[in-house]
């Protein structure tokens, strides 16, 4: 199975800061990495697909980059509604796997 | 708009079977892939398996022979059965649609395995 390692586990920020969340794959996955946001008591929401492709309805402050084994989700000027958990997921090979998540919290 | 809704018991006894239904509206399950993903207490998430538009099924090998995913195209529903559950199967279970990424999710159903 492909292991996805997310870092940091927790990121404490103040609104208005810009942040980068990391996802590293145990083997190359091309660009088959997707990012999700999950708020408390809600379902995951797709933010970015295939490493950098935007999703309709997702604010433009969210962007993704990377290929191979190293990927980044960037949030430009964090807003209060962004405090939640972020997951990366790979669809390069079965079984699909998820990272352990990065919790973005208010400093 | 695609909507998914899970239903099923919230409490299952150890060694019994967990059975969930995902009701889909706004889109036919004879297109795309439809699957089950669970989130354990904490943040760990696990892909369990999916069924394709044609009925082809893939399972996570970690679940070995305990899992079964089926569908009823006449009702636009698909189903999860997980046999011989233990307390380690306590989780929130989501059904979702896969169309090169998991773009649509149900609201999730929390299932507790306890005697």
Coordinates of C-alpha atoms in Angstrom, one line a residue:
Chain A
X1 CA 0.0 0.0 0.0
X2 CA 1.1 3.6 -0.6
X3 CA 1.7 5.4 2.6
X4 CA 1.0 9.2 2.7
X5 CA 2.7 11.1 5.4
X6 CA 1.2 14.5 6.2
X7 CA 3.1 17.2 8.1
X8 CA 2.8 18.9 10.4
X9 CA 0.1 17.1 12.4
X10 CA -1.1 20.4 13.8
X11 CA -0.6 23.9 12.6
X12 CA -1.5 26.8 14.8
X13 CA -2.1 30.1 12.8
X14 CA -3.8 33.4 13.1
X15 CA -6.3 34.5 10.5
X16 CA -4.7 36.3 7.6
X17 CA -1.6 34.1 7.7
X18 CA -0.7 32.0 4.6
X19 CA 0.2 28.4 5.2
X20 CA 1.5 25.3 3.4
X21 CA 0.6 21.7 4.3
X22 CA 2.7 18.9 3.2
X23 CA 1.9 15.4 1.9
X24 CA 4.7 12.9 1.1
X25 CA 4.0 9.6 -0.7
X26 CA 6.0 6.4 0.0
X27 CA 6.4 5.9 -3.7
X28 CA 5.8 8.0 -6.8
X29 CA 2.1 8.7 -7.6
X30 CA 2.5 11.1 -10.5
X31 CA -0.1 13.7 -9.7
X32 CA -2.8 11.4 -8.4
X33 CA -3.2 13.2 -5.1
X34 CA -6.4 14.9 -3.9
X35 CA -7.0 17.2 -1.0
X36 CA -10.0 17.2 1.3
X37 CA -11.2 19.5 4.1
X38 CA -13.2 18.1 7.0
X39 CA -14.9 20.3 9.5
X40 CA -16.2 18.9 12.8
X41 CA -19.4 16.9 12.3
X42 CA -19.3 17.3 8.5
X43 CA -18.4 15.1 5.6
X44 CA -15.1 15.6 3.8
X45 CA -15.1 18.1 1.0
X46 CA -12.9 17.9 -2.0
X47 CA -10.7 21.0 -2.4
X48 CA -8.1 20.1 -5.0
X49 CA -7.9 17.1 -7.4
X50 CA -4.9 15.7 -9.2
X51 CA -2.4 17.8 -7.1
X52 CA -3.3 21.2 -8.6
X53 CA -6.6 21.2 -10.3
X54 CA -9.2 23.5 -8.8
X55 CA -12.7 22.5 -7.9
X56 CA -15.8 24.5 -8.7
X57 CA -17.1 26.4 -5.7
X58 CA -13.9 26.2 -3.7
X59 CA -12.4 29.6 -2.8
X60 CA -9.4 30.6 -4.8
X61 CA -7.2 30.9 -1.7
X62 CA -6.8 27.1 -1.8
X63 CA -4.2 25.8 -4.2
X64 CA -2.1 22.7 -4.7
X65 CA 1.2 21.8 -6.2
X66 CA 3.6 18.9 -6.5
X67 CA 4.2 15.6 -8.4
X68 CA 5.9 12.4 -7.8
X69 CA 6.2 12.0 -4.0
X70 CA 6.0 15.5 -2.6
X71 CA 2.8 17.6 -2.5
X72 CA 1.7 20.8 -1.0
X73 CA -1.7 22.4 -0.2
X74 CA -1.4 26.1 0.2
X75 CA -4.0 28.4 1.8
X76 CA -3.4 32.1 1.0
X77 CA -4.6 34.3 3.9
X78 CA -6.4 31.8 6.2
X79 CA -9.9 32.7 7.1
X80 CA -11.8 31.7 10.3
X81 CA -13.9 29.1 8.4
X82 CA -10.7 27.3 7.3
X83 CA -9.9 25.9 10.8
X84 CA -10.5 22.2 10.3
X85 CA -8.6 19.0 9.3
X86 CA -7.0 18.5 5.9
X87 CA -6.4 15.2 4.3
X88 CA -4.5 14.1 1.2
X89 CA -5.5 10.9 -0.6
X90 CA -3.9 9.0 -3.5
X91 CA -5.7 7.3 -6.4
X92 CA -2.6 6.1 -8.2
X93 CA -3.1 2.5 -7.1
X94 CA -5.5 0.4 -5.1
X95 CA -6.1 0.4 -2.3
X96 CA -6.8 4.1 -2.2
X97 CA -5.1 5.5 0.9
X98 CA -5.4 8.7 3.0
X99 CA -2.9 10.6 5.0
X100 CA -3.4 11.0 8.8
X101 CA -4.5 14.6 8.4
X102 CA -3.2 18.0 9.4
X103 CA -5.3 20.0 11.9
X104 CA -5.3 23.7 11.2
X105 CA -6.1 25.4 14.5
X106 CA -6.5 29.0 15.8
X107 CA -3.4 30.2 17.5
Chain B
X1 CA -27.4 17.7 -7.7
X2 CA -25.9 14.4 -6.5
X3 CA -26.9 13.4 -3.0
X4 CA -26.0 10.4 -1.0
X5 CA -27.5 9.2 2.3
X6 CA -26.3 6.4 4.5
X7 CA -28.7 4.4 6.7
X8 CA -28.4 1.5 9.0
X9 CA -28.0 0.6 12.7
X10 CA -25.8 2.6 14.8
X11 CA -25.0 -0.2 17.2
X12 CA -23.8 -3.7 16.3
X13 CA -22.7 -6.5 18.6
X14 CA -19.2 -8.0 18.2
X15 CA -19.1 -11.0 15.8
X16 CA -22.2 -9.9 14.1
X17 CA -22.6 -8.2 10.7
X18 CA -22.7 -4.5 9.9
X19 CA -25.1 -3.7 7.1
X20 CA -25.5 -0.2 5.6
X21 CA -27.4 1.2 2.7
X22 CA -26.4 4.2 0.6
X23 CA -29.4 5.9 -1.2
X24 CA -28.4 8.0 -4.2
X25 CA -30.5 10.7 -5.8
X26 CA -29.7 13.0 -8.6
X27 CA -27.4 10.7 -10.4
X28 CA -27.5 7.1 -11.6
X29 CA -25.2 4.5 -9.9
X30 CA -24.8 2.9 -13.4
X31 CA -22.3 5.8 -14.0
X32 CA -19.0 6.4 -12.2
X33 CA -17.8 4.4 -9.1
X34 CA -19.5 4.2 -5.7
X35 CA -17.8 3.3 -2.5
X36 CA -17.4 3.2 1.2
X37 CA -14.9 5.0 3.3
X38 CA -14.7 5.0 7.1
X39 CA -13.2 7.3 9.6
X40 CA -12.1 5.8 12.9
X41 CA -12.2 7.8 16.2
X42 CA -9.5 10.4 15.8
X43 CA -8.5 11.2 12.3
X44 CA -7.6 7.9 10.5
X45 CA -9.5 7.3 7.3
X46 CA -9.7 4.0 5.4
X47 CA -11.0 3.3 1.9
X48 CA -13.0 0.1 2.1
X49 CA -14.0 -0.6 -1.5
X50 CA -16.1 0.4 -4.4
X51 CA -18.4 -0.8 -7.1
X52 CA -18.2 0.4 -10.6
X53 CA -20.8 1.5 -13.0
X54 CA -20.7 -2.0 -14.6
X55 CA -20.8 -3.8 -11.3
X56 CA -17.1 -4.6 -11.0
X57 CA -16.0 -4.5 -7.4
X58 CA -12.7 -3.8 -5.6
X59 CA -12.0 -4.2 -1.9
X60 CA -9.3 -3.1 0.4
X61 CA -7.2 -6.3 1.0
X62 CA -7.1 -5.3 4.7
X63 CA -10.7 -6.3 5.0
X64 CA -10.0 -9.7 3.5
X65 CA -13.1 -11.8 3.1
X66 CA -15.2 -9.8 5.6
X67 CA -16.5 -7.2 3.2
X68 CA -19.2 -7.3 0.5
X69 CA -20.4 -4.3 -1.6
X70 CA -23.5 -4.8 -3.7
X71 CA -26.1 -2.7 -5.5
X72 CA -29.7 -2.4 -6.5
X73 CA -29.8 -0.4 -9.7
X74 CA -33.6 -0.3 -9.8
X75 CA -33.6 1.6 -6.5
X76 CA -30.3 3.5 -7.1
X77 CA -28.9 2.1 -3.9
X78 CA -25.7 0.4 -3.0
X79 CA -24.9 -1.6 0.1
X80 CA -22.1 -2.4 2.5
X81 CA -21.9 -5.6 4.6
X82 CA -19.0 -6.2 6.9
X83 CA -19.0 -9.5 8.7
X84 CA -17.5 -10.6 12.0
X85 CA -17.1 -7.1 13.4
X86 CA -15.0 -6.3 16.4
X87 CA -14.7 -3.1 18.5
X88 CA -12.0 -2.0 16.0
X89 CA -14.7 -1.5 13.4
X90 CA -16.3 1.3 15.4
X91 CA -16.2 4.3 13.0
X92 CA -18.2 6.7 11.0
X93 CA -19.0 5.2 7.7
X94 CA -19.4 7.3 4.6
X95 CA -20.7 6.4 1.2
X96 CA -19.2 8.5 -1.7
X97 CA -19.0 8.8 -5.4
X98 CA -15.7 8.4 -7.1
X99 CA -15.2 10.1 -10.5
X100 CA -11.3 10.3 -10.5
X101 CA -11.6 11.7 -7.0
X102 CA -14.1 11.4 -4.1
X103 CA -16.2 14.4 -5.0
X104 CA -19.5 13.6 -3.4
X105 CA -20.0 12.2 0.1
X106 CA -23.0 11.2 2.3
X107 CA -23.3 12.8 5.7
X108 CA -21.9 9.6 7.4
X109 CA -23.3 7.2 9.9
X110 CA -21.6 6.5 13.2
X111 CA -21.5 2.8 13.9
X112 CA -20.4 1.5 17.4
X113 CA -19.5 -2.1 17.9
X114 CA -20.3 -3.0 21.5
X115 CA -22.0 -5.7 23.4

